[in-house]
Coordinates of C-alpha atoms in Angstrom, one line a residue:
X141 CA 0.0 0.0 0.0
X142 CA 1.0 3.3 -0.5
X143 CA 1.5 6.0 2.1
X144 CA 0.7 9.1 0.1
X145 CA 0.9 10.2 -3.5
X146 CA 1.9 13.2 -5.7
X147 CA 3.3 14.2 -9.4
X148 CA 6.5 14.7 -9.5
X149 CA 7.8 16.9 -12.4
X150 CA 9.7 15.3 -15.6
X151 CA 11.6 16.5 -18.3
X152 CA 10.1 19.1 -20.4
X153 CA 7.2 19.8 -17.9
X154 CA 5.7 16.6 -17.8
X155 CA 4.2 15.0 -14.5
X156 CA 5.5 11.8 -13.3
X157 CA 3.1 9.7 -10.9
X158 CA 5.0 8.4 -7.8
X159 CA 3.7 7.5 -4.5
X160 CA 5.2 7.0 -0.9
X161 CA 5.9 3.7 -1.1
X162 CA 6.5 1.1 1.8
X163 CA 9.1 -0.2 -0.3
X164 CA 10.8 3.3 -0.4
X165 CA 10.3 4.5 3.1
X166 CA 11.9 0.8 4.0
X167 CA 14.8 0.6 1.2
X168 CA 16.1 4.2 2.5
X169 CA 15.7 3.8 6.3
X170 CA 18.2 0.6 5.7
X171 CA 20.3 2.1 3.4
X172 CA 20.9 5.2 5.4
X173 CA 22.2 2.8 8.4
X174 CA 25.4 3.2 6.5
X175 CA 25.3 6.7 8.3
X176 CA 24.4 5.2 11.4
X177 CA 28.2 3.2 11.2
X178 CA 29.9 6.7 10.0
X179 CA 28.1 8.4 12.8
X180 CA 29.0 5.7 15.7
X181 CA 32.6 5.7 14.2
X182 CA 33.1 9.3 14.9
X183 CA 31.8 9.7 18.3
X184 CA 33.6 6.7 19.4
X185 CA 37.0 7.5 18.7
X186 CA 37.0 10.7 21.2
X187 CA 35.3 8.9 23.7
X188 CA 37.5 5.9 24.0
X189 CA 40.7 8.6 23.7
X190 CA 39.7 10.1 27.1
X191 CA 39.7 7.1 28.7
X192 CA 42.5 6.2 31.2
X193 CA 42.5 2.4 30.4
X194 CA 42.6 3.0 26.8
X195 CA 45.6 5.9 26.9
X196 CA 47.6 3.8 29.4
X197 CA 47.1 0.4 26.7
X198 CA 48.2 2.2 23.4
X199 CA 49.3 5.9 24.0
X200 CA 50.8 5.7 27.6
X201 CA 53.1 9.0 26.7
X202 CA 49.6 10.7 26.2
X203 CA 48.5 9.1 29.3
X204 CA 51.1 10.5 31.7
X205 CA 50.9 13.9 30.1
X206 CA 47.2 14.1 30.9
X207 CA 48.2 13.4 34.8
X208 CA 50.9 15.8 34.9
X209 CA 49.9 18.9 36.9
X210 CA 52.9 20.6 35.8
X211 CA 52.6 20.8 31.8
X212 CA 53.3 23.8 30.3
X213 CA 49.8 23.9 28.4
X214 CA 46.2 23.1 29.4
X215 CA 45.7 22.7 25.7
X216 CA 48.7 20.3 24.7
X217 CA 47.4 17.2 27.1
X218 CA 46.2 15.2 23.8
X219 CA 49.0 16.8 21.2
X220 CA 50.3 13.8 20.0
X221 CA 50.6 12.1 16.5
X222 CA 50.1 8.9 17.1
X223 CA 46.7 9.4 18.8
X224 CA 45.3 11.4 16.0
X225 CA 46.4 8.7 14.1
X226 CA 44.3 6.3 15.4
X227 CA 41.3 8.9 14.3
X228 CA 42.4 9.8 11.3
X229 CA 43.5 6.7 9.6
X230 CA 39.3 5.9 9.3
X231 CA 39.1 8.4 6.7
X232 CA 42.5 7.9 5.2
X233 CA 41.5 4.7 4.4
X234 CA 38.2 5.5 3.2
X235 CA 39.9 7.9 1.0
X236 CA 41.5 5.3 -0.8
X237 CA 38.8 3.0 -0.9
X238 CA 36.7 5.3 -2.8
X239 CA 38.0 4.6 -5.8
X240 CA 37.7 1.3 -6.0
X241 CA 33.8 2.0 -4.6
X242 CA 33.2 4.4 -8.2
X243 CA 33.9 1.0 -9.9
X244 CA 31.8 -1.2 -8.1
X245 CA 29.2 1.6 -7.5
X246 CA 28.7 1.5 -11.4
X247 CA 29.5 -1.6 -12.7
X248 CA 27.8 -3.8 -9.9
X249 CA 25.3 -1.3 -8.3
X250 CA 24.6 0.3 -5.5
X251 CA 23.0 -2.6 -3.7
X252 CA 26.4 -4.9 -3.8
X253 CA 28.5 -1.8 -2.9
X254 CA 26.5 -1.2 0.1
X255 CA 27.3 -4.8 1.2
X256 CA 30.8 -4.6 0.2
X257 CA 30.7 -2.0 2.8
X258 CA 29.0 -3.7 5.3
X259 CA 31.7 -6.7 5.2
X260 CA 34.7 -4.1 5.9
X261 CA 32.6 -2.4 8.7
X262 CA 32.3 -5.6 10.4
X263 CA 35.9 -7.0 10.4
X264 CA 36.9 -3.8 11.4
X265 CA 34.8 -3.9 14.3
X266 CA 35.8 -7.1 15.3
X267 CA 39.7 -6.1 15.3
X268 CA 39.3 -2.8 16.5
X269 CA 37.2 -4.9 19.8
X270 CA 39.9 -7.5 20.2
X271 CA 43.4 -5.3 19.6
X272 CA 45.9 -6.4 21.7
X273 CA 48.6 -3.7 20.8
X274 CA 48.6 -0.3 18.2
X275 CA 49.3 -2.6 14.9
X276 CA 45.6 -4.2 15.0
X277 CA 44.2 -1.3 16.7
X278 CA 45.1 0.5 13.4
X279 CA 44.6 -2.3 10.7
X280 CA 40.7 -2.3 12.4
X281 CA 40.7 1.3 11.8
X282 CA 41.6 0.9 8.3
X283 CA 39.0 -1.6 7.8
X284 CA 36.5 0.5 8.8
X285 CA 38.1 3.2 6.5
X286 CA 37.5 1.2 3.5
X287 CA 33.5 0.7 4.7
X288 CA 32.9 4.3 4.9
X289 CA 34.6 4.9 1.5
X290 CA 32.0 2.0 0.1
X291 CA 29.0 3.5 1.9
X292 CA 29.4 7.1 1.6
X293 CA 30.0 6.4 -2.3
X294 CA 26.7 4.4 -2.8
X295 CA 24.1 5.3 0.2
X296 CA 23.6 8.8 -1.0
X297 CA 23.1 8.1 -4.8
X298 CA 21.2 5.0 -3.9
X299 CA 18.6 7.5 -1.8
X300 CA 18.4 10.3 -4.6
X301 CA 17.7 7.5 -7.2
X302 CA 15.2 5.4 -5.6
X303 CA 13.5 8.6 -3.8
X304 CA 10.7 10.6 -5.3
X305 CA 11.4 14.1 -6.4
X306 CA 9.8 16.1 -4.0
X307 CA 10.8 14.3 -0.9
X308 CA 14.1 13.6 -2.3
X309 CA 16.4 15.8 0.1
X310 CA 14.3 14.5 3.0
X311 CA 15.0 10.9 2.1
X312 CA 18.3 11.5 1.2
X313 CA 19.3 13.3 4.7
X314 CA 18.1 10.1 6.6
X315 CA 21.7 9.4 5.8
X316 CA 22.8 12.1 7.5
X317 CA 20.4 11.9 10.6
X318 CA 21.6 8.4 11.4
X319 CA 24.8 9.8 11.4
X320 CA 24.1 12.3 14.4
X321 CA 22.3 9.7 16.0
X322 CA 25.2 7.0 15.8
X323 CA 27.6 10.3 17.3
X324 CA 24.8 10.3 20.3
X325 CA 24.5 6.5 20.1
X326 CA 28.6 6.2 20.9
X327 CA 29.0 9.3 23.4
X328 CA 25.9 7.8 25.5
X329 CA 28.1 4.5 25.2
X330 CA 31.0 6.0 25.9
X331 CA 29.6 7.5 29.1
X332 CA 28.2 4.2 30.4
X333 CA 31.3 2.2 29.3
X334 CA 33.4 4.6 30.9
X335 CA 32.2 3.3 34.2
X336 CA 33.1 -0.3 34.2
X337 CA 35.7 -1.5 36.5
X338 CA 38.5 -3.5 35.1
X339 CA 39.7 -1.3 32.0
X340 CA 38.0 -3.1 29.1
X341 CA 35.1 -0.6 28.6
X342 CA 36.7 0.9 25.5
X343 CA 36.6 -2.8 23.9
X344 CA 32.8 -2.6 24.2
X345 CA 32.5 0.8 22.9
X346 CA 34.6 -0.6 19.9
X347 CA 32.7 -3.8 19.8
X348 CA 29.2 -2.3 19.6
X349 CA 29.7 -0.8 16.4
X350 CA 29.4 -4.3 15.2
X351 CA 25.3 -3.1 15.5
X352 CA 24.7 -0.6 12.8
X353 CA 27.8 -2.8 10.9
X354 CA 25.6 -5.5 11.0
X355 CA 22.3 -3.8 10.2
X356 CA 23.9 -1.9 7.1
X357 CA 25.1 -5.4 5.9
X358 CA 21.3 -6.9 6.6
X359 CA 19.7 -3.9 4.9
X360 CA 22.2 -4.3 1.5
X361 CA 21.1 -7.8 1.3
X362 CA 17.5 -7.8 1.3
X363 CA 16.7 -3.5 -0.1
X364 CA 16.4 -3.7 -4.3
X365 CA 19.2 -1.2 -6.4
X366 CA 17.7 1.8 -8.0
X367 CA 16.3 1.5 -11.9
X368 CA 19.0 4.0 -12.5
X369 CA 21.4 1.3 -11.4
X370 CA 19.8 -1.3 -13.3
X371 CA 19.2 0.0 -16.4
X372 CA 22.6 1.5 -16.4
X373 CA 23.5 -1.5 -16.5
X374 CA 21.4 -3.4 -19.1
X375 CA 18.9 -4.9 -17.2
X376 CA 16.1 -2.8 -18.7
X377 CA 13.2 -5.0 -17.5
X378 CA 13.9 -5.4 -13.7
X379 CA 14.5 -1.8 -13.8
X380 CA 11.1 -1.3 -15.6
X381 CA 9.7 -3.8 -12.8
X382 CA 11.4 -2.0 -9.8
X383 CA 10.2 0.9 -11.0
X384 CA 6.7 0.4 -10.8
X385 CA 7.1 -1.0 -7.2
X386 CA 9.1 1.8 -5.6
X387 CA 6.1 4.5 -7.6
X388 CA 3.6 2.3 -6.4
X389 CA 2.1 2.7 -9.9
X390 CA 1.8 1.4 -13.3
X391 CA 2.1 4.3 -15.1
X392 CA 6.1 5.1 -15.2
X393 CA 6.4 4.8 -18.8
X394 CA 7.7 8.5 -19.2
X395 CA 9.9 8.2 -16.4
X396 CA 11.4 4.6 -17.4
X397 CA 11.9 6.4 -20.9
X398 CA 13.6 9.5 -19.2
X399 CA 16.0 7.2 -17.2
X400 CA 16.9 4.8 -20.3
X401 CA 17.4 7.8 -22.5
X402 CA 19.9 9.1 -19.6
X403 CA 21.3 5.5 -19.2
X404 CA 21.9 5.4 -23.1
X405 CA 24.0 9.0 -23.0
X406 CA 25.9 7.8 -20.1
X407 CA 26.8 4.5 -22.0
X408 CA 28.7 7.0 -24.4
X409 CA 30.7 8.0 -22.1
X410 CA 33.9 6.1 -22.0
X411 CA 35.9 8.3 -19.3
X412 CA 33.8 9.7 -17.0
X413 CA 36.2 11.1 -14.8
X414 CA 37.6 12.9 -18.0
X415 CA 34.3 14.1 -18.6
X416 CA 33.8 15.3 -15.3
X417 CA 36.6 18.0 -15.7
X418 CA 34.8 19.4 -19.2
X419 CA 33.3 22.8 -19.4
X420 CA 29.9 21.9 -19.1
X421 CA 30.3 20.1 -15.5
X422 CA 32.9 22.1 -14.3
X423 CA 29.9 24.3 -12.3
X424 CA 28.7 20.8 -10.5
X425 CA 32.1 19.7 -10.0
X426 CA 33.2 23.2 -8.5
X427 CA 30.1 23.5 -5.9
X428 CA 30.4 20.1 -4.8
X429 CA 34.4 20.4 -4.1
X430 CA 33.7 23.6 -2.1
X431 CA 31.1 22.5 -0.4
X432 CA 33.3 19.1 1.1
X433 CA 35.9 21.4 2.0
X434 CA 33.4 24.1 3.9
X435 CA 31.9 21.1 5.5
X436 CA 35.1 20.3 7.1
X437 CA 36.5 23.7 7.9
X438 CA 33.5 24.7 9.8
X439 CA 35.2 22.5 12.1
X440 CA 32.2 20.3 13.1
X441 CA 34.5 16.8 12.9
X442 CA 36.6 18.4 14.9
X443 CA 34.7 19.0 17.5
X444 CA 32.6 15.7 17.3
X445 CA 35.5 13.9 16.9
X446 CA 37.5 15.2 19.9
X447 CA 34.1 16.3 22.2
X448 CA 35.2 14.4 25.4
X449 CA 38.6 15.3 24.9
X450 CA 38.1 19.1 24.3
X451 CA 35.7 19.5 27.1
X452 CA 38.3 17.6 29.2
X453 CA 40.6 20.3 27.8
X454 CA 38.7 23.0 28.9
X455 CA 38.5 21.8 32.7
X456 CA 35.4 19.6 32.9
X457 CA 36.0 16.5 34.6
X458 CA 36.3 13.0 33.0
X459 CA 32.5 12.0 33.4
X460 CA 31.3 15.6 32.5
X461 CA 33.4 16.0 29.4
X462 CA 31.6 12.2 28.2
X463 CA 28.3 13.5 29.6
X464 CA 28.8 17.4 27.4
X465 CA 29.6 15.1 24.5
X466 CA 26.4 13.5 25.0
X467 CA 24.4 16.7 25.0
X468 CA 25.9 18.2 22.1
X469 CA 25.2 14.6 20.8
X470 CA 21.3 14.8 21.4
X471 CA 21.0 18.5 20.3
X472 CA 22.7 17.2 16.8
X473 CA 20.0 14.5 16.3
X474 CA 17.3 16.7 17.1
X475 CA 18.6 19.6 14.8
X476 CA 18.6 17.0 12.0
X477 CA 14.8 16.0 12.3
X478 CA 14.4 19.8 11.3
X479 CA 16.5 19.4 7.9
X480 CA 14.6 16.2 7.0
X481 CA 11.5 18.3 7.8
X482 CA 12.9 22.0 6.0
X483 CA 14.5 21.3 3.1
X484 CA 12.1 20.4 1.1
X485 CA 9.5 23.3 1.8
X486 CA 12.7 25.9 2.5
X487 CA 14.6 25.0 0.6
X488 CA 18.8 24.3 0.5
X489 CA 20.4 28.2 0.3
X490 CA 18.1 29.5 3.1
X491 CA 19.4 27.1 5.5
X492 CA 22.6 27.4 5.0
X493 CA 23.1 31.2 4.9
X494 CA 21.1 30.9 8.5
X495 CA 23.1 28.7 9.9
X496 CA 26.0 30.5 8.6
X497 CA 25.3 33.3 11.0
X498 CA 24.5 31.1 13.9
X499 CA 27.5 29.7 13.3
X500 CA 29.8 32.3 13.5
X501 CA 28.2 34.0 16.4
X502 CA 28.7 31.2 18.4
X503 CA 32.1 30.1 17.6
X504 CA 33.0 34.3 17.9
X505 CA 31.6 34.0 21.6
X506 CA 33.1 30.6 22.3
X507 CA 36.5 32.1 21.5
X508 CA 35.7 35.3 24.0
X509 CA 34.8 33.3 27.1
X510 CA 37.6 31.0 26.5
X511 CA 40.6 33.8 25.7
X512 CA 39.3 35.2 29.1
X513 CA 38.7 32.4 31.4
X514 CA 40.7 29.1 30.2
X515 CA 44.4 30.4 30.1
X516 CA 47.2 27.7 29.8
X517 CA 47.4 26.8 33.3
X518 CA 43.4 27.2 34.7
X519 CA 42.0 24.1 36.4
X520 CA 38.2 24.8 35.7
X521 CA 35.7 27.0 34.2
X522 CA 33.1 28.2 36.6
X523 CA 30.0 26.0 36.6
X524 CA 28.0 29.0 35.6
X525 CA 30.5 29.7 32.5
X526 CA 31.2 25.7 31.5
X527 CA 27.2 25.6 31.1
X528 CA 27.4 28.7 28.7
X529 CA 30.1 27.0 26.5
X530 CA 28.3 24.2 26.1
X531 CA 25.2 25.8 25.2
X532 CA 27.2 27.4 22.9
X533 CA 28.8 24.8 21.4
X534 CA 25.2 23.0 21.2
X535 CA 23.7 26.3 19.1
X536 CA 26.7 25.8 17.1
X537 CA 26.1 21.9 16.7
X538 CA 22.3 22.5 15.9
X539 CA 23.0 24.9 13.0
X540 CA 25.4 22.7 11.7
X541 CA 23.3 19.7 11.5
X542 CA 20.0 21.7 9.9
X543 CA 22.9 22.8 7.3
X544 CA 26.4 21.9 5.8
X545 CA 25.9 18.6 7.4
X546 CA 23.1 17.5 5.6
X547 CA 23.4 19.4 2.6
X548 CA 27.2 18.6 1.7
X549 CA 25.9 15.7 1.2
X550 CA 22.7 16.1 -0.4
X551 CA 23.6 18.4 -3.2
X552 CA 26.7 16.9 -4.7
X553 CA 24.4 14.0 -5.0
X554 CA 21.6 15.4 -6.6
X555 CA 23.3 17.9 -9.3
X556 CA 25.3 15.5 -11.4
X557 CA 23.8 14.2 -14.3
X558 CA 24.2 10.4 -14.8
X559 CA 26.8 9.7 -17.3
X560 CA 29.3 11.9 -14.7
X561 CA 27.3 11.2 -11.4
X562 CA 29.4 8.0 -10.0
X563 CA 32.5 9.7 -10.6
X564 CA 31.3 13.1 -9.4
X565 CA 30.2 11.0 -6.1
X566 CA 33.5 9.1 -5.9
X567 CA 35.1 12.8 -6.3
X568 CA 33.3 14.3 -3.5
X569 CA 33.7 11.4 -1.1
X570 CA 37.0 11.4 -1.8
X571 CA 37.8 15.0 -1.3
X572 CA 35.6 14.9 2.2
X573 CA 37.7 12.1 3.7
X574 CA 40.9 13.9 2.6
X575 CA 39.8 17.3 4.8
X576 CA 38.3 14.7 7.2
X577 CA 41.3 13.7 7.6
X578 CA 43.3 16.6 7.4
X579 CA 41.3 17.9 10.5
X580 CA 41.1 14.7 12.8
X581 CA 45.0 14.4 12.3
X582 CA 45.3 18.0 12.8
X583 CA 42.9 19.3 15.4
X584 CA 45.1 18.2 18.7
X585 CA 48.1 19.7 17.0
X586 CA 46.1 23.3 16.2
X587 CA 44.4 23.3 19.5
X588 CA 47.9 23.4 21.3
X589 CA 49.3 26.4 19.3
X590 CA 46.2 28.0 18.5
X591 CA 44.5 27.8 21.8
X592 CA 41.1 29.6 22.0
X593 CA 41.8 31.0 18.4
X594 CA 41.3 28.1 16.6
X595 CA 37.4 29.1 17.2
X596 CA 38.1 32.3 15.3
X597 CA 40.1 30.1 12.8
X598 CA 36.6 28.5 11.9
X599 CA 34.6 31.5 12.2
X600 CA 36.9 33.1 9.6
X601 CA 36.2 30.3 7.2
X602 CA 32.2 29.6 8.0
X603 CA 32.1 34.1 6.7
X604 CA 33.9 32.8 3.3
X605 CA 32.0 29.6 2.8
X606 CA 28.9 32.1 3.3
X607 CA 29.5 34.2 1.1
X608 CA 29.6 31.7 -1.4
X609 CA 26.7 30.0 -0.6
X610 CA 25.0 33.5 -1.1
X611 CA 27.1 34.0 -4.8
X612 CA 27.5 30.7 -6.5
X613 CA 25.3 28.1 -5.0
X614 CA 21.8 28.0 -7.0
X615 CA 18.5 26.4 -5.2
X616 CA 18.2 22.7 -6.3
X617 CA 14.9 22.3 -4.0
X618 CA 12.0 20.5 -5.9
X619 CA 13.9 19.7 -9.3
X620 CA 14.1 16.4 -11.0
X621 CA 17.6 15.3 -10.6
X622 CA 18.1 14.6 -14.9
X623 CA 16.6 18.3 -15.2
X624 CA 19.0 20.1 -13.6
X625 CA 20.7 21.4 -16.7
X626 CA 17.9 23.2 -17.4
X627 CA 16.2 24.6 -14.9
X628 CA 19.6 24.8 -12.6
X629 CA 22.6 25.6 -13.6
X630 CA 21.3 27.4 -17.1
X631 CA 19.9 29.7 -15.3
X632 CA 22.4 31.1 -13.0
X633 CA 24.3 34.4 -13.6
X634 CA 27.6 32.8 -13.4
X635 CA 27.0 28.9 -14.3
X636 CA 25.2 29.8 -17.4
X637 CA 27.8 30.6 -19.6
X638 CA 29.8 26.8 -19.1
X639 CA 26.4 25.4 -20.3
X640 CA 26.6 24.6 -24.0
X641 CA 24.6 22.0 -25.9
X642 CA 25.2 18.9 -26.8
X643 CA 25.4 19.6 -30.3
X644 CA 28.2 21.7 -29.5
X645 CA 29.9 19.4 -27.2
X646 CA 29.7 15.9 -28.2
X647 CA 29.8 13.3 -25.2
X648 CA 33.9 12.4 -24.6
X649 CA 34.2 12.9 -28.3
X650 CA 37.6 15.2 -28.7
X651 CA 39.2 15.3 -31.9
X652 CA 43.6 15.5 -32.3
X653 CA 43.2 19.7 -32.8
X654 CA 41.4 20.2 -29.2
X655 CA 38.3 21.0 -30.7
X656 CA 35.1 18.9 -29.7
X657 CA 32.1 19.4 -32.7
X658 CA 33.0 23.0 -32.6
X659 CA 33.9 23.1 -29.3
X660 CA 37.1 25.6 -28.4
X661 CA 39.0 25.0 -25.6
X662 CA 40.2 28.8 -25.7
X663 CA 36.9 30.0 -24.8
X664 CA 37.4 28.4 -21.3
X665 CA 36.7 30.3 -18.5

């Protein structure tokens, strides 16, 4: 049965019938527990790192430092390489593994890549649970690393594909909400975990990733891949048949055409990472670079990667630094539910010029209260003061996670048109785990020498990535993902003028002078 219906516009005006399928509501909730692993991975790293059992096993130099009342710095307890290492390699790896995920995202669907990600997630788990010294703490860390490559590379295309246009960013951020609720998931972990007598807490807060691992692998196995994927790849009648069940109606014929016509022009295209750098994507692959890197210099991982830590940092005590982690946690889940619920009817440039303002209020104000109360050598904040900071830091999580959380991820996926869409994916996974892991390996480092300014660092960054929001992004809210040429990026003041048709610029067809069917390279922007 389905749970609602509506048109949802085609190509050249027409009105495609689609329902809210069970099948749809069910496909995505499973798909998008590959958020639910990237989420628990990231909130369980800082956790485990402030715990004594778990410094004294693998980073005992880090460990002593944290119990010597006379170092020279409050903010140099956690500076060490080694631990950021053990952070940072996640996304390292998962940079890596991207690659191999474009190829198996296209030539074996988004389904299989989804499991292929699931099998990673839970060897990793299961070595990360069981190390017995750095090596396998690492290699489980890797593993991990080459799941998240796999999922983030198929779970968002698979949710734009199979989702209907109109609740197509909604759908699509259930990735990113099960992300902020696998963060809370591993800080409220964390905090109980923290508790157990005997030092083997942190093994449990490494094992029960193994969860979402294992309900990411279920959910591969048993969802259906998208028509796109399908007929992409020659199976034109289960496409046509899957189709019909995700729309809850017979009548797709003008959509089924629409995606076989787009399969057919993305069959032409031998090199689509070549293509991906031609003048006519360049707009889609410029927004959706910028928009991985502004994700990351907001400095959101930062924070949620190194919560306990910081507020441990800062003066709060062991327990209050897990149980601050866990707030900030909650107020990210909740802040999501509004972006599933906004960005459809809001729309994606409004929320992110808001929460650009919030943003930088509260990281300016954050920076304040810190330059004048948390100086190198200060044992605490005030009560009343450590409550203000974390309300803070909770105003600046909740903007985040209505915004560049969400949306760096949603519209990258959603602008690329087929024939350069898996490699446009694989290129925007790949350059978010880089900066991920720029940032995880070089937060401790930057909070030593930096101090309270490295909350003015981000602010400085969160005015740029505003600006350009405001400039360059154009509004993708409501529009059919293969009709984005048209009604996007043709119609921006800038983006316009790298459109050209496709008479004049034949698909990956360039001839030994540098001219494509007319096609001058000189003219290049």
């Amino acid at each position: 049965m389905a749970g609602g219906g509506f048109s949802a516009s085609g190509a050249g005006g027409k009105e495609f019938e689609a329902k809210i399928t069970p099948i749809v509501i069910i496909s995505c909730i499973m798909a998008a527990t590959g958020g639910l692993m990237f989420g628990y991975d990231v909130g369980v790293s800082g956790g485990v790192t402030a715990m004594d059992p778990f410094l004294k096993k693998f980073f005992p130099t880090v460990y002593k430092r944290t119990k010597d009342k006379g170092l020279n710095s409050n903010y140099c307890k956690y500076d060490n390489q080694g631990l950021q290492l053990f952070t940072s390699s996640l996304y390292l790896a998962g940079l890596t593994a991207t690659f191999f995920a474009s190829y198996t995202t296209r030539r074996l669907g988004r389904r299989l890549t989804m499991l292929i990600a699931g099998c990673f997630f839970i060897v990793g788990v299961i070595l990360n649970a069981a190390a017995q010294d750095l090596a396998m703490l690492i290699i489980g860390r890797i593993l991990l690393g080459c799941g998240v490559g796999f999922a983030n590379q198929a779970v968002p295309l698979f949710l734009s594909e199979i989702a209907p246009t109109r609740i197509r960013g909604g759908l699509n951020i259930l990735f990113q909400l099960n992300a902020t609720i696998g963060i809370l998931f591993a800080s409220l972990v964390n905090y109980g975990t923290a508790k157990i007598s005997g030092g083997w807490g942190w093994r449990l807060s490494l094992g029960l990733a193994g969860f979402p691992a294992l309900l990411l692998t279920l959910g591969a196995i048993f969802v259906v891949d998208t028509p796109n994927s399908l007929i992409e790849r020659g199976h034109l009648e289960e496409g046509k048949n899957v189709l019909k069940k995700i729309r809850g109606t017979d009548n797709i014929e003008p959509e089924f055409l629409e995606l076989v016509e787009a399969s057919r022009i993305a069959k032409e295209v031998k090199h689509p990472f070549r293509n991906l750098l031609q003048r006519r994507n360049r707009p889609q692959l410029i927004i959706s670079v910028a928009l991985q890197i502004f994700q990351q210099f907001t400095g959101i991982n930062a924070i949620m990667f190194y919560a306990p830590v910081l507020f441990s940092t800062l003066g709060f005590g062991s327990s209050a630094a897990l149980y601050s982690a866990v707030i900030t946690g909650a107020v990210n889940v909740l802040s999501t539910v509004v972006s599933v619920y906004s960005v459809d009817k809001l729309g994606r440039r409004i929320l992110l010029l808001e929460a650009g303002v919030q943003m930088l209020i509260s990281q300016v104000v954050i920076a304040i209260i810190l330059g004048i109360k948390v100086t190198d050598h200060s044992d605490n904040l005030s009560h009343g003061w450590g409550i203000f900071v974390v309300v803070m830091i909770c105003t600046y999580v909740s903007a985040f996670a209505w915004s560049w959380g969400p949306l760096g991820w949603l519209i990258p996926s959603e602008t690329f048109p087929l024939e350069t869409r898996s490699a446009g994916q694989s290129v925007t996974v790949c350059v978010n785990l880089l900066f991920t892991f720029v940032m995880a390996q070089a937060f401790l480092s930057m909070l030593c020498h930096f101090k309270y300014g490295i909350f003015l660092f981000f602010s400085g960054w969160i005015f740029v990535m505003s600006l350009f929001v405001f400039f360059l992004l154009p509004e993708t809210k409501n529009v059919p993902i293969e009709e984005m040429t048209e009604r996007v990026w043709k119609q921006h003041w800038l983006w316009k003028r790298y459109m050209v048709d496709d008479d004049d610029d034949d698909v990956d067809v360039v001839k030994k002078n540098g001219h494509a069917n007319g096609f001058d390279p000189s003219a290049q922007l």
